[in-house]
Short mmCIF file of C-alpha atoms and ligand atoms in Angstrom, two decimals:
data_model
loop_
_atom_site.label_atom_id
_atom_site.label_comp_id
_atom_site.label_asym_id
_atom_site.label_seq_id
_atom_site.Cartn_x
_atom_site.Cartn_y
_atom_site.Cartn_z
CA MET A 1 85.91 81.66 29.47
CA LEU A 2 82.30 83.12 29.64
CA ASP A 3 80.40 80.24 30.57
CA GLN A 4 83.82 79.35 32.97
CA LEU A 5 82.74 82.73 33.96
CA ASP A 6 79.30 82.36 35.36
CA THR A 7 80.06 79.17 36.34
CA LEU A 8 82.34 79.83 38.73
CA GLU A 9 79.96 83.11 39.84
CA ARG A 10 77.04 80.37 40.68
CA GLN A 11 78.74 78.01 42.54
CA ALA A 12 80.32 80.61 44.80
CA LEU A 13 76.45 82.21 45.84
CA ALA A 14 75.56 78.65 46.64
CA SER A 15 78.77 77.89 48.73
CA LEU A 16 78.12 81.49 50.53
CA GLU A 17 74.37 80.94 51.44
CA SER A 18 76.59 77.53 53.66
CA ALA A 19 79.31 79.96 55.54
CA GLN A 20 76.89 79.99 60.09
CA ASP A 21 80.04 82.45 61.01
CA ASP A 22 82.48 84.73 60.28
CA GLU A 23 85.58 81.93 60.90
CA ALA A 24 83.70 80.54 57.67
CA LEU A 25 82.93 83.72 55.81
CA GLN A 26 86.33 84.66 55.88
CA ARG A 27 87.67 81.69 54.25
CA TRP A 28 85.15 81.42 51.71
CA LYS A 29 86.37 85.34 50.85
CA ILE A 30 89.53 83.85 50.33
CA ALA A 31 88.84 81.01 48.53
CA HIS A 32 86.42 82.97 45.88
CA LEU A 33 88.04 86.05 45.94
CA GLY A 34 91.68 85.72 47.60
CA ARG A 35 94.88 85.88 45.41
CA ASN A 36 94.69 82.35 44.36
CA SER A 37 90.71 81.47 43.87
CA PRO A 38 89.76 80.38 40.28
CA LEU A 39 88.20 84.03 39.86
CA MET A 40 91.15 85.94 39.69
CA LYS A 41 93.79 83.16 38.16
CA ILE A 42 90.68 84.22 35.07
CA PHE A 43 92.47 87.67 35.42
CA ASP A 44 95.21 86.97 34.96
CA GLN A 45 94.68 85.11 32.20
CA LEU A 46 93.38 88.20 30.45
CA GLY A 47 96.47 89.03 29.23
CA SER A 48 97.17 85.80 27.12
CA LEU A 49 93.55 86.02 25.25
CA PRO A 50 92.68 86.79 21.23
CA LYS A 51 92.58 90.32 21.72
CA GLU A 52 88.58 90.65 20.39
CA GLU A 53 87.42 88.29 24.02
CA ARG A 54 89.72 90.41 26.18
CA PRO A 55 87.07 92.96 26.68
CA PRO A 56 83.46 91.04 26.96
CA VAL A 57 86.13 88.79 29.37
CA GLY A 58 87.49 91.78 31.52
CA ARG A 59 84.04 93.31 31.63
CA ARG A 60 81.80 89.36 32.88
CA ALA A 61 85.06 88.66 35.98
CA ASN A 62 84.92 92.30 36.85
CA GLN A 63 81.01 92.25 36.93
CA VAL A 64 81.52 87.95 39.12
CA LYS A 65 83.53 89.53 41.13
CA GLY A 66 81.50 93.12 42.00
CA ALA A 67 79.07 90.40 42.69
CA LEU A 68 80.45 88.60 44.85
CA GLU A 69 82.16 91.43 46.93
CA ALA A 70 78.33 92.85 47.29
CA ALA A 71 76.90 89.19 48.36
CA PHE A 72 79.82 88.80 51.31
CA GLU A 73 78.88 92.21 52.42
CA ALA A 74 75.56 91.18 52.70
CA LYS A 75 76.15 88.04 53.66
CA ASN A 76 78.15 89.67 56.31
CA GLU A 77 76.01 92.50 57.39
CA ALA A 78 72.95 89.27 57.95
CA LEU A 79 75.82 87.14 60.31
CA ARG A 80 76.41 90.17 62.85
CA GLN A 81 73.34 90.85 62.57
CA ALA A 82 72.31 87.75 63.43
CA THR A 83 75.12 87.78 66.50
CA LEU A 84 73.70 90.94 67.89
CA GLN A 85 70.34 89.47 68.05
CA GLN A 86 71.55 86.93 69.41
CA ALA A 87 73.70 88.20 72.30
CA LEU A 88 70.48 90.76 73.34
CA GLN A 89 68.42 87.66 73.54
CA THR A 90 70.81 85.63 75.94
CA GLU A 91 72.26 88.16 77.51
CA ARG A 92 69.33 90.94 78.57
CA LEU A 93 69.12 93.05 80.86
CA ASP A 94 65.83 92.54 83.28
CA VAL A 95 65.17 96.22 84.31
CA SER A 96 62.27 95.74 85.97
CA LEU A 97 64.31 93.69 89.19
CA PRO A 98 64.55 95.62 92.07
CA GLY A 99 67.87 96.44 92.56
CA ARG A 100 70.08 95.50 95.08
CA PRO A 101 71.05 97.78 97.94
CA PRO A 102 74.33 98.10 98.67
CA VAL A 103 75.52 97.66 101.38
CA LEU A 104 77.01 100.17 103.92
CA GLY A 105 79.63 99.86 106.21
CA ARG A 106 79.80 101.90 109.87
CA LEU A 107 82.07 102.68 112.20
CA HIS A 108 84.15 99.80 114.39
CA PRO A 109 81.87 99.89 117.99
CA ASN A 110 85.62 101.88 119.65
CA THR A 111 85.88 103.85 117.04
CA ILE A 112 82.73 105.36 117.34
CA THR A 113 83.56 105.80 121.36
CA LEU A 114 87.04 106.65 121.19
CA ARG A 115 85.12 108.89 118.22
CA MET A 116 82.54 109.84 121.57
CA ILE A 117 85.23 110.08 123.65
CA TYR A 118 87.65 113.15 122.28
CA ARG A 119 83.85 115.46 121.53
CA VAL A 120 83.30 115.50 125.06
CA LEU A 121 87.24 116.10 126.06
CA GLY A 122 86.97 118.32 123.21
CA ASP A 123 84.36 120.15 124.29
CA MET A 124 86.42 120.95 127.92
CA GLY A 125 89.78 122.04 125.88
CA PHE A 126 91.68 119.48 125.06
CA GLN A 127 93.61 118.09 121.90
CA VAL A 128 94.31 115.39 120.36
CA PHE A 129 98.28 115.24 120.48
CA ARG A 130 99.75 111.58 118.48
CA SER A 131 102.59 109.71 120.37
CA ARG A 132 104.62 106.27 119.72
CA GLU A 133 102.94 102.21 120.27
CA VAL A 134 107.07 101.93 119.78
CA GLU A 135 108.36 102.86 123.18
CA SER A 136 112.27 103.26 124.08
CA ASP A 137 111.54 100.88 127.87
CA ASP A 138 113.32 105.00 128.93
CA TYR A 139 109.51 107.04 128.38
CA ASN A 140 107.24 104.00 129.59
CA PHE A 141 108.63 102.78 133.15
CA GLY A 142 112.38 104.68 133.57
CA LEU A 143 110.72 108.59 133.12
CA LEU A 144 107.62 107.81 134.48
CA ASN A 145 109.27 107.12 137.41
CA MET A 146 109.94 103.88 137.53
CA PRO A 147 113.67 102.66 137.62
CA PRO A 148 114.25 99.64 136.21
CA HIS A 149 113.95 97.26 139.05
CA HIS A 150 111.27 99.02 140.05
CA PRO A 151 108.00 96.34 141.81
CA ALA A 152 105.93 97.88 139.96
CA ARG A 153 106.92 97.79 136.51
CA ASP A 154 104.88 94.16 137.45
CA MET A 155 101.83 95.78 136.65
CA TRP A 156 101.70 96.42 133.26
CA ASP A 157 103.15 92.60 131.75
CA THR A 158 105.87 93.59 128.36
CA PHE A 159 106.07 92.31 124.97
CA HIS A 160 110.09 93.82 124.04
CA THR A 161 111.21 93.72 120.79
CA THR A 162 114.89 92.30 119.90
CA THR A 163 116.12 95.74 120.13
CA PRO A 164 117.63 95.91 124.14
CA GLY A 165 115.14 98.12 125.70
CA VAL A 166 112.84 98.91 123.00
CA LEU A 167 109.43 97.15 123.25
CA LEU A 168 105.41 97.67 122.55
CA ARG A 169 103.92 100.11 124.93
CA THR A 170 101.77 99.47 128.02
CA HIS A 171 100.15 102.52 128.90
CA THR A 172 99.74 105.87 126.66
CA SER A 173 101.62 107.17 129.63
CA PRO A 174 104.74 107.64 127.49
CA GLY A 175 103.50 109.91 125.72
CA GLN A 176 102.97 112.50 129.31
CA ILE A 177 106.40 112.57 128.35
CA HIS A 178 106.60 113.81 124.61
CA VAL A 179 104.18 115.95 125.04
CA MET A 180 105.31 118.17 127.74
CA ARG A 181 109.29 118.11 126.28
CA LEU A 182 108.02 119.44 123.16
CA TYR A 183 104.99 122.08 125.08
CA ALA A 184 107.45 123.24 128.30
CA PRO A 185 107.17 125.76 129.49
CA GLU A 186 103.35 125.46 127.88
CA PRO A 187 100.26 124.17 130.30
CA ILE A 188 99.21 121.51 128.57
CA ARG A 189 95.42 121.04 128.43
CA VAL A 190 95.97 117.25 125.96
CA ILE A 191 94.12 114.27 125.61
CA LEU A 192 96.74 110.88 123.77
CA PRO A 193 94.83 107.74 121.90
CA GLY A 194 96.46 104.66 121.26
CA MET A 195 96.99 100.95 121.12
CA CYS A 196 98.54 99.93 123.99
CA TYR A 197 100.30 96.41 124.77
CA ARG A 198 100.10 93.88 127.50
CA TYR A 199 101.26 89.60 127.73
CA GLU A 200 98.59 89.23 129.92
CA GLN A 201 95.36 86.41 130.31
CA VAL A 202 93.16 87.21 128.26
CA SER A 203 89.31 86.75 129.30
CA ALA A 204 85.90 88.59 129.77
CA ARG A 205 87.29 92.05 130.28
CA LYS A 206 91.54 91.85 129.55
CA GLU A 207 93.02 91.93 125.98
CA THR A 208 95.96 91.82 124.81
CA GLN A 209 95.48 94.75 122.77
CA PHE A 210 93.24 97.80 123.36
CA ASN A 211 93.33 101.59 122.69
CA GLN A 212 93.36 104.15 125.91
CA VAL A 213 92.89 108.00 125.99
CA GLU A 214 95.86 109.44 128.50
CA GLY A 215 94.09 113.03 129.45
CA LEU A 216 96.88 115.58 130.31
CA ALA A 217 96.69 119.13 132.27
CA ILE A 218 99.73 121.17 133.23
CA GLY A 219 99.44 124.50 134.74
CA ARG A 220 99.75 126.78 137.25
CA HIS A 221 97.16 125.92 140.39
CA ILE A 222 96.01 122.81 138.71
CA THR A 223 94.54 120.53 141.37
CA MET A 224 92.27 117.78 143.01
CA ALA A 225 88.53 118.82 142.84
CA ASP A 226 90.39 119.72 139.12
CA LEU A 227 90.81 116.31 138.63
CA LYS A 228 87.67 114.53 139.97
CA GLY A 229 85.46 117.76 138.23
CA THR A 230 86.81 116.82 135.33
CA LEU A 231 86.35 112.75 135.54
CA VAL A 232 82.70 113.55 137.03
CA ASP A 233 81.56 115.48 133.46
CA PHE A 234 83.23 113.00 131.91
CA SER A 235 81.39 110.33 132.96
CA ARG A 236 77.99 111.63 133.31
CA ARG A 237 78.48 113.29 129.44
CA MET A 238 79.72 109.23 128.68
CA PHE A 239 76.57 107.27 130.17
CA ASN A 240 74.27 110.30 131.96
CA GLN A 241 73.29 112.37 134.04
CA ASP A 242 72.55 110.17 137.53
CA VAL A 243 75.20 107.68 137.04
CA HIS A 244 77.26 106.36 140.04
CA ILE A 245 81.13 107.32 140.20
CA ARG A 246 83.25 106.50 142.51
CA PHE A 247 86.89 107.15 142.83
CA ARG A 248 89.10 104.22 144.36
CA ALA A 249 92.53 104.94 145.97
CA SER A 250 95.63 103.64 144.10
CA HIS A 251 98.91 104.17 143.52
CA PHE A 252 100.75 104.85 140.42
CA PRO A 253 104.49 104.75 139.86
CA PHE A 254 104.04 108.47 137.74
CA THR A 255 100.69 110.03 139.76
CA GLU A 256 100.15 111.13 144.15
CA PRO A 257 97.83 110.65 145.14
CA SER A 258 96.42 108.25 143.14
CA ALA A 259 92.67 107.33 142.35
CA GLU A 260 90.81 104.71 140.15
CA VAL A 261 87.52 105.66 138.67
CA ASP A 262 85.22 103.25 139.03
CA ILE A 263 80.80 102.75 136.56
CA GLU A 264 78.06 100.87 138.88
CA CYS A 265 78.00 97.69 136.98
CA TYR A 266 74.98 97.39 134.08
CA LEU A 267 74.16 94.06 134.77
CA CYS A 268 73.85 93.87 138.25
CA GLY A 269 73.27 97.48 138.79
CA GLY A 270 75.77 97.29 141.41
CA LYS A 271 74.23 94.29 143.40
CA GLY A 272 77.79 91.89 142.13
CA CYS A 273 77.72 89.47 139.07
CA GLY A 274 80.06 88.22 136.89
CA VAL A 275 80.41 90.74 134.76
CA CYS A 276 82.20 92.81 138.17
CA ALA A 277 83.69 90.15 140.10
CA GLY A 278 80.43 90.66 143.20
CA SER A 279 82.48 94.36 143.59
CA GLY A 280 78.94 95.96 141.42
CA TRP A 281 81.63 98.26 139.98
CA LEU A 282 83.39 98.23 136.51
CA GLU A 283 86.91 100.47 136.19
CA ILE A 284 87.09 102.06 133.36
CA LEU A 285 90.06 104.31 134.26
CA GLY A 286 93.19 104.67 135.99
CA CYS A 287 94.38 109.04 137.66
CA GLY A 288 96.21 111.67 139.79
CA MET A 289 98.34 113.90 140.29
CA VAL A 290 101.17 114.41 138.39
CA HIS A 291 104.22 113.17 139.91
CA PRO A 292 106.99 116.03 140.52
CA VAL A 293 109.59 112.93 139.12
CA VAL A 294 107.42 113.52 136.35
CA LEU A 295 107.12 117.31 135.89
CA ARG A 296 110.59 117.13 136.53
CA ASN A 297 111.36 114.86 133.58
CA GLY A 298 109.31 116.63 131.02
CA GLY A 299 110.51 119.64 131.30
CA TYR A 300 108.01 121.02 134.55
CA ASP A 301 109.45 122.89 138.15
CA PRO A 302 107.71 120.89 139.77
CA TYR A 303 107.37 124.19 143.18
CA LYS A 304 105.82 126.31 139.69
CA PHE A 305 103.60 123.39 137.62
CA SER A 306 100.92 120.47 138.54
CA GLY A 307 98.94 118.63 136.44
CA PHE A 308 96.29 115.84 136.67
CA ALA A 309 96.55 112.81 134.55
CA PHE A 310 94.54 109.98 133.31
CA GLY A 311 94.15 107.29 131.38
CA ILE A 312 90.15 105.31 129.91
CA GLY A 313 89.87 101.56 128.72
CA PRO A 314 87.95 102.27 125.25
CA GLU A 315 86.41 98.96 125.36
CA ARG A 316 85.69 98.88 129.18
CA VAL A 317 83.75 102.43 128.50
CA ALA A 318 81.90 100.76 124.96
CA MET A 319 81.77 97.63 127.67
CA LEU A 320 79.52 99.57 129.62
CA ARG A 321 78.09 101.82 127.05
CA HIS A 322 77.01 99.05 125.10
CA ARG A 323 76.41 96.51 127.96
CA ILE A 324 78.30 93.90 125.66
CA GLU A 325 80.28 91.37 127.91
CA ASP A 326 83.04 90.07 126.71
CA ILE A 327 86.17 92.29 125.90
CA ARG A 328 86.82 89.45 122.96
CA TYR A 329 84.55 90.47 121.00
CA PHE A 330 86.13 94.01 119.72
CA TRP A 331 88.35 91.94 117.70
CA VAL A 332 87.06 87.54 116.72
CA ASN A 333 85.48 90.65 113.58
CA ASP A 334 81.99 88.87 113.54
CA MET A 335 79.58 90.66 110.97
CA ARG A 336 76.98 89.06 114.62
CA PHE A 337 78.69 91.55 116.85
CA LEU A 338 79.81 94.64 114.28
CA GLU A 339 76.04 95.19 113.08
CA GLN A 340 74.52 96.90 115.70
CA PHE A 341 76.56 99.56 116.27
C1 FA5 B 1 97.18 102.75 133.15
O1 FA5 B 1 97.34 101.73 132.39
C2 FA5 B 1 97.75 103.83 134.04
N1 FA5 B 1 98.49 104.70 132.39
C3 FA5 B 1 96.80 105.15 133.79
C4 FA5 B 1 97.41 106.35 134.56
C5 FA5 B 1 97.09 107.75 133.06
C6 FA5 B 1 97.19 106.94 135.45
C7 FA5 B 1 97.44 108.46 133.71
C8 FA5 B 1 97.52 107.64 136.02
C9 FA5 B 1 97.73 108.30 135.18
P1 FA5 B 1 95.43 101.16 133.98
O2 FA5 B 1 96.45 99.38 133.97
O3 FA5 B 1 94.68 100.62 135.24
O4 FA5 B 1 96.48 102.40 134.44
O5 FA5 B 1 94.73 100.98 132.65
C10 FA5 B 1 93.98 101.90 132.54
C11 FA5 B 1 92.54 101.41 131.59
O6 FA5 B 1 92.98 100.84 130.58
C12 FA5 B 1 91.93 100.54 132.47
O7 FA5 B 1 90.92 101.57 133.57
C13 FA5 B 1 91.43 99.81 132.08
O8 FA5 B 1 89.61 100.08 131.50
C14 FA5 B 1 91.92 99.70 130.62
N2 FA5 B 1 93.06 98.81 130.36
C15 FA5 B 1 93.68 98.26 131.05
N3 FA5 B 1 95.18 97.43 130.59
C16 FA5 B 1 93.28 96.48 130.23
C17 FA5 B 1 93.64 94.79 129.77
N4 FA5 B 1 94.12 93.95 129.50
N5 FA5 B 1 92.39 95.04 128.93
C18 FA5 B 1 90.88 96.06 128.15
N6 FA5 B 1 91.46 97.14 128.38
C19 FA5 B 1 92.50 97.12 129.50
#
C-alpha cells in the first residue's frame, strides 16, 4: 500500500503540471483530493489493515495528502498570478495619452435671450410671473375684450383641445387677467414669459410654437409716456444705445391705444430686403395702454387705475441680435447652429 501511495503521489503531481486554467485545476482537485479519489479510498481502508501496518500507511497517506494540497495551493496561486499579468498586459492603461476634454453643454439661444430680457426688465422693477399654457377660451379671448365671433380673433389661429372651450394659448396676454385677479387692487409690475401656440403657416419669421414675454404695469397715473420710456430703454439695452426704433399705430382689442414696436432691419440697415419684407423694419413686440374693459375684468376700477402692457417675441429679438435669418433654426437642433452661442 505504501508503493501504491508513492505511485499515486507521483501521478497526481505529474497531472497537475498540465492543468492550465482554473477549471482544469478544480477538476484535478476533485480527482485527487475529492471524496471518491484513490487517496481518500486508502484512508477509508486504513481500519481494515493489519494493526502493525496502520501507522506507517496512515502517516504516509497524510504526507501525500499534505503534499497534494500544498501543490494545489501553489498551482492555484501561480495561475492567479499568470491571469493577473495577462490582464495587466492586455488592459494596460496608457496614462501618457492626453485625456478627452468633457464636452460642456451650453444654453439655447432662446434661453440666453429670455434671461437677458428678464435681467433688463428686472432692473426696471418687473418681477417674473408664471402663467399656464393651456387656457380657457374666456381667458385667451373673452376677458381680453374679444367676445365670441369678434373679428379680432382671426389674428390668432388657434389649437383647440378636444375639451370644448380649452385651447393652447395664442399669446401670453391671458396671464394679465390671472395676475390682476390675484393682486387687485394693488399696483402691479410683472413680466409673464412662456410658450405660445398658433396654427400658422411656418415661415422664416413665424413658428407654430414660440415664446413671448408679456409685460404688465398697473397703478395710478400710468401713461403712454411710461410705456414708451420703458420700451425705448428696453430696446437700447437689448440692442445698443443708437438702435432705431419706431412705434407704429396698431390695434389690439385689449389695449387702447395700441402700437407695434419695430427695430430697424439688421440685414439691410433699413433699405429693405427679404428678411424685413422690403420694409426696412422688423416687428418685435405689440403694446398699448390696458383697455378699461380688461382692467375691470381684472378687478381694477378704470376710473382710478391705468396701466400699460406689451408682448415681446424673444425669438425675433434673438434673430435681430445674432443676425439669424430663419426662425426655424431654433427648433431643428442642428449642432452647427447651437454651438455658435
Ligand atoms: C400679441 O400676441 C399680443 N398679445 C401682444 C400684446 C400684448 C399687445 C400686450 C398689447 C399688449 P402679436 O400677435 O403681434 O401680439 O405677437 C406679439 C409678438 O410675438 C410679435 O411681435 C412677434 O415678435 C411674436 N410672434 C407673434 N407670432 C409669432 C410667430 N408665429 N412666431 C414667432 N414669433 C411670433
